[in-house]
Amino acid sequence: MIPRKRATTEADAPRRFVAVAEIARSHGIQGEVRLKVYHEGSELLGHRPTLKLRLPDGVERAADITSIRSANKAVLARLAGVTDRDAADALRGAILLVPRDEFPPLDEGEFYACDIEGARAELGSGEVVGRVLALASYPTCEVLVVERADGTKIEVPLLDDFIASVEADAGIVRLVTIDGLT
């Protein structure tokens, strides 16, 4: 009898963890940390999702938020097992990661930046412009940083004049034009 190979399911796939915040420094003497949240206004960490901590040396470990609060435009958190300033200081620079599947659902036409990193950027004609490296925020607008085949980068404003559509599931960002971008 030949053993059958079991079909791979979505449940078998490893969870994709996404960086959502960084520990900026300790706060007070009882182990609280000040977070630099990558998406201001996000309430994701307040829901106490599954959490991994990527330490500055690259080692990752599970972590739990025991409390989180806002204070003077800052986000302050306590992590399980971190009970004093020295332990909090040792975490400076550590990255907090949350499974992508625990992010809140999106409204029609919205996307998470992590879902389009690596997406193919192409013009309406089908001409490939490059790959999306990141989303950058400026005071006046947000831009997609696109790396071209020759290694140069262009910044494409997230405006209707430049972006025709974002198909995160397909990994494609369709551009109207790149004229005038350097």
Tab-separated table of C-alpha atoms in Angstrom, residues 11-13 23 29 78 86 94 139 142:
chain	number	residue	atom	x	y	z
A	11	ALA	CA	-3.833	25.720	8.801
A	12	ASP	CA	-0.528	23.971	8.000
A	13	ALA	CA	1.118	27.152	6.775
A	23	ILE	CA	10.443	49.351	22.286
A	29	ILE	CA	11.042	51.930	37.592
A	78	ARG	CA	3.944	46.197	30.491
A	86	ASP	CA	16.816	47.121	34.147
A	94	ALA	CA	13.228	45.039	20.447
A	139	PRO	CA	3.570	65.148	6.094
A	142	GLU	CA	2.098	58.616	1.661
